[in-house]
Structure formats: C-alpha cells, structure tokens
PDB file of C-alpha atoms in Angstrom:
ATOM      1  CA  UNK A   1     -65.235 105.155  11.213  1.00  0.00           C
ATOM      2  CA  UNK A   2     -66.076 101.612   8.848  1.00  0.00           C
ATOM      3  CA  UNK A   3     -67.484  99.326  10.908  1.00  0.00           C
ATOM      4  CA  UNK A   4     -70.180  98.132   7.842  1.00  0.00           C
ATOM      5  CA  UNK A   5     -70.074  94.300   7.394  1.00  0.00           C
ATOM      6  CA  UNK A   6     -70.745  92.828   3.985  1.00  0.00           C
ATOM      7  CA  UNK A   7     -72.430  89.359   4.105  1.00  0.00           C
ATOM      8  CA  UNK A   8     -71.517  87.991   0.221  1.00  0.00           C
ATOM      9  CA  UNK A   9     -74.267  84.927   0.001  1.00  0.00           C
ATOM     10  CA  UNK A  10     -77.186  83.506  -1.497  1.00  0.00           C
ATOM     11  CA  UNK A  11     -80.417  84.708  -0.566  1.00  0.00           C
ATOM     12  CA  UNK A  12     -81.602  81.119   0.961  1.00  0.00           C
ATOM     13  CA  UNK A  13     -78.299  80.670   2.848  1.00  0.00           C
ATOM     14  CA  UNK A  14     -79.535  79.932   6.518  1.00  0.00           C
ATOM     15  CA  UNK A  15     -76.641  79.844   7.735  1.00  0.00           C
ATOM     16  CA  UNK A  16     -75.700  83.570   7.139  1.00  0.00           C
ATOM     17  CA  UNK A  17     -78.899  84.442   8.512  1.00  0.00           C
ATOM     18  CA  UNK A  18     -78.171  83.079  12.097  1.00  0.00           C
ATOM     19  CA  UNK A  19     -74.941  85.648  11.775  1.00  0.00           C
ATOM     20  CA  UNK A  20     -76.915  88.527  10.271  1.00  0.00           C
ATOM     21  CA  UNK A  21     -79.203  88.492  13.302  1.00  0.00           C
ATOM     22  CA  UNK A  22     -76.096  88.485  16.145  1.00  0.00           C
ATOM     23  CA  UNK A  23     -74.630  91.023  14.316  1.00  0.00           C
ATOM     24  CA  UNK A  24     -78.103  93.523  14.217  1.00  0.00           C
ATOM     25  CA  UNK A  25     -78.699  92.525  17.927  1.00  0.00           C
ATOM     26  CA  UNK A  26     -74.962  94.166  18.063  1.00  0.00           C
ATOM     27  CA  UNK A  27     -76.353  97.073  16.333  1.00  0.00           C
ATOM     28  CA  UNK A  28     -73.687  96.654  13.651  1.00  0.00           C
ATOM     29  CA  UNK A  29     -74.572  97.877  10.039  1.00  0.00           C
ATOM     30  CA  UNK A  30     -75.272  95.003   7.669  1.00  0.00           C
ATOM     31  CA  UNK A  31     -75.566  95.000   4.008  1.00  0.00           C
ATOM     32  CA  UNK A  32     -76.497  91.619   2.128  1.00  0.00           C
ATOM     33  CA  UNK A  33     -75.805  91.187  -1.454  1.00  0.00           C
ATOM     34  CA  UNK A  34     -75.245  88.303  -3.933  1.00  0.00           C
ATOM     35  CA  UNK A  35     -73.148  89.546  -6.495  1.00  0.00           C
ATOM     36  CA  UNK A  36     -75.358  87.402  -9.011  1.00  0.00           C
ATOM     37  CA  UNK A  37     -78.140  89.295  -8.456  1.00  0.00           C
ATOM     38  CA  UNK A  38     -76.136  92.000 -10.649  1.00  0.00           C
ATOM     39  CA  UNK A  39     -78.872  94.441 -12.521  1.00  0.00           C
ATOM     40  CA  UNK A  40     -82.038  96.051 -11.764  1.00  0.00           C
ATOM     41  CA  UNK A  41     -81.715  94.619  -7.731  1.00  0.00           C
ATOM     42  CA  UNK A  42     -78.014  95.080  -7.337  1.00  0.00           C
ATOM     43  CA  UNK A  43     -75.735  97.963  -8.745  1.00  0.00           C
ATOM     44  CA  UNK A  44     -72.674  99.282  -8.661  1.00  0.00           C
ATOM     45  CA  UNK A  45     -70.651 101.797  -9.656  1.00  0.00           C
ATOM     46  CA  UNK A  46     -66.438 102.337  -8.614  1.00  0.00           C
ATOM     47  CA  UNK A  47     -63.505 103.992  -9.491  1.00  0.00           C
ATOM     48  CA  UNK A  48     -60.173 104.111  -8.916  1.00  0.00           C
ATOM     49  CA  UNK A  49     -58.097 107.302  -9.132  1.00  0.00           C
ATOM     50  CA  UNK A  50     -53.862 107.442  -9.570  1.00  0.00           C
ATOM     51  CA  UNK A  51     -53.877 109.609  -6.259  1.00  0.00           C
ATOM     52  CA  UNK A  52     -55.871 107.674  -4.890  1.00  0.00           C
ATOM     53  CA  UNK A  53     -55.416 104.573  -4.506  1.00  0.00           C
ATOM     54  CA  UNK A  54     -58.849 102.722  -3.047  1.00  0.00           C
ATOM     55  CA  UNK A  55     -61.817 102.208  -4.766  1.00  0.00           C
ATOM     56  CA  UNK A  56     -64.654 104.458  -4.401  1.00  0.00           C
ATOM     57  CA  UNK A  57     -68.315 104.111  -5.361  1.00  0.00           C
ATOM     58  CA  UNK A  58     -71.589 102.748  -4.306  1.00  0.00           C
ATOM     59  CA  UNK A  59     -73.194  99.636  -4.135  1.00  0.00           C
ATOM     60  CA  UNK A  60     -76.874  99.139  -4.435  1.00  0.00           C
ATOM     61  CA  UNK A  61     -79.282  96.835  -3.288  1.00  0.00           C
ATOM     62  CA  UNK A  62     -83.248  97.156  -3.377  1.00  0.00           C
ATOM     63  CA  UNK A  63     -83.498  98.562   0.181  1.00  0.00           C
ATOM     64  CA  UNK A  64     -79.782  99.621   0.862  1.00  0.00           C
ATOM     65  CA  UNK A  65     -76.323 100.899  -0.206  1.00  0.00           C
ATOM     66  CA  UNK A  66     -72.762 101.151   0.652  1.00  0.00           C
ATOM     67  CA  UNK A  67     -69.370 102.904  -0.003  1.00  0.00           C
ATOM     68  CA  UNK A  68     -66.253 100.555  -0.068  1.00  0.00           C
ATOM     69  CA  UNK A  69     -64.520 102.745   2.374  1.00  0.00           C
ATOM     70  CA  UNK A  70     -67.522 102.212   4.754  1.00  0.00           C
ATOM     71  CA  UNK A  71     -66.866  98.456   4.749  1.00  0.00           C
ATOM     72  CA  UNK A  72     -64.877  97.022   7.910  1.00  0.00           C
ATOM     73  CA  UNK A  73     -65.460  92.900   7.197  1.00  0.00           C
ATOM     74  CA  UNK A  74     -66.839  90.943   4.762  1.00  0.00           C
ATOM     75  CA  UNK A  75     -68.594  87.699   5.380  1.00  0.00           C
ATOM     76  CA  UNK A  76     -68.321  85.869   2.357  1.00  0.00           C
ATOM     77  CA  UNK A  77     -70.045  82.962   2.122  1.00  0.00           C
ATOM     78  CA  UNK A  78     -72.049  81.062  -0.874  1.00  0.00           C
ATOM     79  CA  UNK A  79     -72.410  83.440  -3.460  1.00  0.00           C
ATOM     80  CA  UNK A  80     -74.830  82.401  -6.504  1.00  0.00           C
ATOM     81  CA  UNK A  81     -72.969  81.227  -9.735  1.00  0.00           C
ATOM     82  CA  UNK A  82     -72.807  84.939 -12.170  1.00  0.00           C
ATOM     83  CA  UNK A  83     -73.737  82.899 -14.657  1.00  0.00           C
ATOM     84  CA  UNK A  84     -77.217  82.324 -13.143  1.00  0.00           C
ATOM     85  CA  UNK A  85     -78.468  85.993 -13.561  1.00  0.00           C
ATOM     86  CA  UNK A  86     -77.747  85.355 -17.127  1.00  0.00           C
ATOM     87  CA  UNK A  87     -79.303  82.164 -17.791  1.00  0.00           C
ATOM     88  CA  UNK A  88     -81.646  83.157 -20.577  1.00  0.00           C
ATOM     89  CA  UNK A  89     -79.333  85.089 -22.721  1.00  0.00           C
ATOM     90  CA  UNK A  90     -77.204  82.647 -25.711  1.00  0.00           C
ATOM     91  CA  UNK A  91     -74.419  81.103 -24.377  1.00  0.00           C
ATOM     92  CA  UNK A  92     -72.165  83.202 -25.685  1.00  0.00           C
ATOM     93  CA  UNK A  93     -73.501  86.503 -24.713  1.00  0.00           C
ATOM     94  CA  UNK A  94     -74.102  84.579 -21.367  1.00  0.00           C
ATOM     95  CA  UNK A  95     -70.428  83.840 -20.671  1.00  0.00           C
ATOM     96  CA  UNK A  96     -69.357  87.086 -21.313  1.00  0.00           C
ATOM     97  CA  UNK A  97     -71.807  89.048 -19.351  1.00  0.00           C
ATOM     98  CA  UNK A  98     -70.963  86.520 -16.411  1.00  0.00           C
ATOM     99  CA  UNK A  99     -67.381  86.930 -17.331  1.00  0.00           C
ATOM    100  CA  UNK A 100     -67.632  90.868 -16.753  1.00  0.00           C
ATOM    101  CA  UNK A 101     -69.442  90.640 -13.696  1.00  0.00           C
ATOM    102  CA  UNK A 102     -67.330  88.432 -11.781  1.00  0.00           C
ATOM    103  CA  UNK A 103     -64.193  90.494 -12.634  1.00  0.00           C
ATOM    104  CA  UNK A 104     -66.038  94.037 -12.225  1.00  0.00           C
ATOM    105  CA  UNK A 105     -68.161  93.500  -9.347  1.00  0.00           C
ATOM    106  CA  UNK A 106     -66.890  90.624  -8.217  1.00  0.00           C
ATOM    107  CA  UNK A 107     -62.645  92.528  -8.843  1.00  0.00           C
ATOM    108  CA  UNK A 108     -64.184  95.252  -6.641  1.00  0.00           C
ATOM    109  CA  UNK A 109     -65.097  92.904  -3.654  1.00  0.00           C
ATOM    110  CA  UNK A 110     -62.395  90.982  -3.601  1.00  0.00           C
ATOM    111  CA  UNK A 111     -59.816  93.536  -3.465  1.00  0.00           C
ATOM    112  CA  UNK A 112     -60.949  96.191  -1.123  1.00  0.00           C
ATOM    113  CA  UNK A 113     -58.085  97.897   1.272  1.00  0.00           C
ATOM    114  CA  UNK A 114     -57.884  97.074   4.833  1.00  0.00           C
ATOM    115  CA  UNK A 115     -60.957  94.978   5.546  1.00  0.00           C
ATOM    116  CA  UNK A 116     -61.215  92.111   6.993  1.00  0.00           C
ATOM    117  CA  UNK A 117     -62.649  88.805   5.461  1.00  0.00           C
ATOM    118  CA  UNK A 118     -64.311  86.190   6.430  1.00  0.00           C
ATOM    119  CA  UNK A 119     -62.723  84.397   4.690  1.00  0.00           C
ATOM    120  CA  UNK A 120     -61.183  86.030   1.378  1.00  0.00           C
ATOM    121  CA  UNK A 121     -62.802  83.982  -1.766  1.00  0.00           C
ATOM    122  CA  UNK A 122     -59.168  82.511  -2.528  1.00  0.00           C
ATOM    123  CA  UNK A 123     -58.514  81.408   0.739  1.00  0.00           C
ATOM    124  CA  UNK A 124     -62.110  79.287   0.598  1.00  0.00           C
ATOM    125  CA  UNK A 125     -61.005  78.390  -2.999  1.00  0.00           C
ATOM    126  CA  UNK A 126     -57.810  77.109  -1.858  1.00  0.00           C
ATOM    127  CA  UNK A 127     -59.640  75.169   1.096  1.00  0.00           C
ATOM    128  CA  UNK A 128     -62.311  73.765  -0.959  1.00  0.00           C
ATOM    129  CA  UNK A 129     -59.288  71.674  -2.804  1.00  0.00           C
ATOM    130  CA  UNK A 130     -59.886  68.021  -1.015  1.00  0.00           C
ATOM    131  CA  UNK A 131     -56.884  66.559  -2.664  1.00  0.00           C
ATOM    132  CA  UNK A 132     -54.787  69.690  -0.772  1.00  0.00           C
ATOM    133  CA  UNK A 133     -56.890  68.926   2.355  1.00  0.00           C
ATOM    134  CA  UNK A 134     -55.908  65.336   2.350  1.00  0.00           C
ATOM    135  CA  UNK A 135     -52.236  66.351   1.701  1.00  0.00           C
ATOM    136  CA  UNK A 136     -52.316  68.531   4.584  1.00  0.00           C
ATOM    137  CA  UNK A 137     -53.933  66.600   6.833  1.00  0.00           C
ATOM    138  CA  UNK A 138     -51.386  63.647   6.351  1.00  0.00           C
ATOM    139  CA  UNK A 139     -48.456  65.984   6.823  1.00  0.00           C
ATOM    140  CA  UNK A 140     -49.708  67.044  10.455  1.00  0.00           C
ATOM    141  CA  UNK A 141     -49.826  63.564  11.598  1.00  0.00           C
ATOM    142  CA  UNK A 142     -53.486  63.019  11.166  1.00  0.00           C
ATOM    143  CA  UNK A 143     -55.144  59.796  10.436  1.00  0.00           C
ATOM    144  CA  UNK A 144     -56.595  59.822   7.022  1.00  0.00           C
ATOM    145  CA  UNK A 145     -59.203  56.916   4.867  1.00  0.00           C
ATOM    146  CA  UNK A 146     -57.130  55.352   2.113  1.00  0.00           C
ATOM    147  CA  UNK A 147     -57.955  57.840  -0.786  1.00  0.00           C
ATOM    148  CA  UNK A 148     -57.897  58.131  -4.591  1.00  0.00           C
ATOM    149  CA  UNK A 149     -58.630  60.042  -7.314  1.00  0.00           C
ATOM    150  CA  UNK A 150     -59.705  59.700 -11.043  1.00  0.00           C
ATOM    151  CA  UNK A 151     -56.531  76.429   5.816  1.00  0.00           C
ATOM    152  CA  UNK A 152     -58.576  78.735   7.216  1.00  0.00           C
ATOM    153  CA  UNK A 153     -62.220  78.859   9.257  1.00  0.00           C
ATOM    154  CA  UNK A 154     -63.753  75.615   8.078  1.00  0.00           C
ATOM    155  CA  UNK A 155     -65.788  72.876   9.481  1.00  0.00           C
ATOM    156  CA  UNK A 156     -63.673  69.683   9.813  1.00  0.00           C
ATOM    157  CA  UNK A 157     -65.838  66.408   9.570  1.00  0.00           C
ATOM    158  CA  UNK A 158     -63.805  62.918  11.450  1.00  0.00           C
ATOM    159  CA  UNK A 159     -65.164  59.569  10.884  1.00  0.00           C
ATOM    160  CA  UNK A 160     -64.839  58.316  15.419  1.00  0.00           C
ATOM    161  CA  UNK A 161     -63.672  54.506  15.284  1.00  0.00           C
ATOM    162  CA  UNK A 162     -63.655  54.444  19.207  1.00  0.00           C
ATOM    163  CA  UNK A 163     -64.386  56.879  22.673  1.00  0.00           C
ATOM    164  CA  UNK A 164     -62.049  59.903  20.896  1.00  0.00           C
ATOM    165  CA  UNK A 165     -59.322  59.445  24.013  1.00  0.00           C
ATOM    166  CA  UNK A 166     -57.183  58.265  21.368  1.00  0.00           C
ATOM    167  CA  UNK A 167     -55.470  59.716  18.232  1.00  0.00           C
ATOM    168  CA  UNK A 168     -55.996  56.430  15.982  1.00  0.00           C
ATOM    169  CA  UNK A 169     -59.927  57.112  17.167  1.00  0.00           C
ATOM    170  CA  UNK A 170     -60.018  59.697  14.588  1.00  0.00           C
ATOM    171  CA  UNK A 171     -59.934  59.834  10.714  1.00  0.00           C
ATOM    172  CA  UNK A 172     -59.831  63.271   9.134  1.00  0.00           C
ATOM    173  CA  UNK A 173     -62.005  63.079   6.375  1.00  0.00           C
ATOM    174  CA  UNK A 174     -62.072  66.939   5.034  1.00  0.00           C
ATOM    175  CA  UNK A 175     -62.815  70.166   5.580  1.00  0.00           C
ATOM    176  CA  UNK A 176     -65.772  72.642   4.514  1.00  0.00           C
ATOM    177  CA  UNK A 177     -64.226  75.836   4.264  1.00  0.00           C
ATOM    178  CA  UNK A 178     -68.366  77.234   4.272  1.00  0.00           C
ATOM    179  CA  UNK A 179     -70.090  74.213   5.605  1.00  0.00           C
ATOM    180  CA  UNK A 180     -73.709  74.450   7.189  1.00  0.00           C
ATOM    181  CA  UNK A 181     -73.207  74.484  10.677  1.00  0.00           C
ATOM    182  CA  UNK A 182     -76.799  75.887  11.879  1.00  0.00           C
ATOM    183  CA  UNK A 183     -78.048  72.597  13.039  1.00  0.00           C
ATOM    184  CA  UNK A 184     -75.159  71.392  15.528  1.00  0.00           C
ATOM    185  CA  UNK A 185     -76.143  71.993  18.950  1.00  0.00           C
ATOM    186  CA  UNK A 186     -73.505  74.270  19.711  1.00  0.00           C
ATOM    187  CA  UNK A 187     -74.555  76.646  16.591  1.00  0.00           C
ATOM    188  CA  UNK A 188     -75.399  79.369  18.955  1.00  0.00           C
ATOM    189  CA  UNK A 189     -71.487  79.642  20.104  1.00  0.00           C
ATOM    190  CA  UNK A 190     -70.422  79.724  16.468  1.00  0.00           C
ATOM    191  CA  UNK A 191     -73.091  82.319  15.102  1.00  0.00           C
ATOM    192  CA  UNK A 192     -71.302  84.558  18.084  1.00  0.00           C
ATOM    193  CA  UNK A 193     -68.132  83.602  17.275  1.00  0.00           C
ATOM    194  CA  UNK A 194     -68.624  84.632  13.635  1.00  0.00           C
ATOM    195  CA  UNK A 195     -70.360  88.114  15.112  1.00  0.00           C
ATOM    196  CA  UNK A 196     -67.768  88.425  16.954  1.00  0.00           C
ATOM    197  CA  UNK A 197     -65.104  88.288  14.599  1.00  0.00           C
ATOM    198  CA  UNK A 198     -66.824  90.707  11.761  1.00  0.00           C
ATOM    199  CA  UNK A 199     -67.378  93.011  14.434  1.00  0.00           C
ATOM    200  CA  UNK A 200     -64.896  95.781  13.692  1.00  0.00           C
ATOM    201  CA  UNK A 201     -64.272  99.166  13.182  1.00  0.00           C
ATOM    202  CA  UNK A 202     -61.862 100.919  11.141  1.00  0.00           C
ATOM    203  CA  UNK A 203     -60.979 104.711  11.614  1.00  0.00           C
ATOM    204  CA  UNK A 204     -60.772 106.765   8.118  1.00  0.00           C
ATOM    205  CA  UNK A 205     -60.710 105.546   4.760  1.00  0.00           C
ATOM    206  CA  UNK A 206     -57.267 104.109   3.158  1.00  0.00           C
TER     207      UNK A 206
END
C-alpha cells in the first residue's frame, strides 16, 4: 500500500519542517524535494504507457527516492522558482531549461492519480489571487477595507476593530493559501492537523 508523503518546498521552509517531524514521529515515509533543485541532487525519470495509464518512474534525491505509485499525499508548499537552478546559464538557455523543468518534473507532480494534495499547486494559485479573495470575501457577507487596484487550507488574517462578539468587529483582509504559521501559539494543533491530514494510505497502484 502508498502511504509515502511528498513535502514539495524549499529547503529553509520552517514551516514544513514542524510537519515533517509529526509525520516521522507517525512513522510515515517522507520524501522532501524542491523541484528546483533539478540535476545532480534531484532526478527523475517517468513514463507513461497507452495500457497504462499512471506514470511510473523514480525520483531521486541525495539520500532518497520514490515511485509515483508509492505516493499517498503531497504537501506542497513553497517550492523554489525553476528558474533559480538555472541562474548562471544566458537568459535564453535559462528560460528554456526552466521552461522544461516545470512542465516535466513539475507535469509529473502535479498530475499524479489518486493522491491527495495538500493543496494541489492550482488550487494555491487560484487562492493566492487577492483581487478573487476580496471578491469572495464580500460575497459571503464579510466585512472588507475599502480596496483598489492599479478557497482552500489558508491562513486568513482580520484587522479586530472591537472584543470580536460582533460581526462589524472584523475586517477580512486576505488569505495566505501557504502562510507561516509556526510562530502562533496554537502551531502545535496545526502541525497535527496537517499530519493528520497527509496521513494516508492507498491500497495498489492506479
């Protein structure tokens, strides 16, 4: 049975590393990658047959490696820029090899069968959209900050004009689809609550 999660992140992303821990005291298998680091410490290699209709392949990191069909969740989080791994290459040649990776690699991640993410990259990309936010938040009755301008698991931040007992107390400012939350006090609660939710298991491969 899957029951691999894939943290997608930065190396320096805190954050992830508060759920990485709750999820090896739960003894569940835990592979890290940025798909940036794309090269000599990260490599892959999928395929996808007419019969069969799931990728399969290997992903490498320095220290470990995975199957797609051994993936159950992916935590995906903040992900380096592609474009960074190819910084000292021309422009051109850089934009292309970035171009590559994000829709090889990054194709691959995005798109494997039955797993469950956390959140999917287009759901965060939708999210991230503060003028959709705003729009949103008005339509549900919320109190929003006069605004202009020249969802999923998120982090909402209110601006509290009073004791919060009332609704006019609050003004929905936006939400942070993959805010830092490691400092609030009750970061403990939503490390397990994140554990909790990539902890799965899936039986056989699709």
């Amino acid at each position: 049975m899957a029951s691999t999660v894939l943290v997608v992140t930065a190396l320096e992303d805190v954050t992830a590393d508060r759920v990485v821990a709750a999820l090896n005291e739960r003894e569940v298998p835990v592979v890290r990658v940025d798909p940036a680091d794309v090269g000599p410490v990260l490599m892959f290699g999928f395929r996808l047959d007419a019969g069969r209709p799931a990728w399969r392949g290997r992903l490498r990191t320095a220290s470990l490696e995975v199957e797609p069909g051994e993936v159950a969740a992916v935590y995906y989080r903040r992900p380096a820029p592609y474009g960074s791994r190819f910084a000292h290459l021309p422009r051109q040649q850089r934009d292309f090899a970035a171009a590559e990776a994000r829709h090889g690699l990054g194709g691959v991640l995005n798109a494997l069968s039955g797993v469950r993410y956390v959140n999917h990259p287009a759901a965060v990309a939708r999210a991230e959209s503060k003028p959709a936010q705003l729009r949103r938040l008005a339509r549900l009755g919320l109190r929003i900050p006069p605004t202009s301008f020249g969802l999923v698991f998120g982090c909402f931040d209110f601006a509290l004009t009073g004791d919060g007992d009332e609704p006019e107390h609050w003004t929905a400012i936006e939400c942070n689809p993959n805010g830092q939350w490691g400092w609030l006090p009750d970061a403990d609660d939503i490390t397990e609550a994140f554990a909790e939710l990539l902890t799965v298991e899936r039986k056989g491969r699709p």
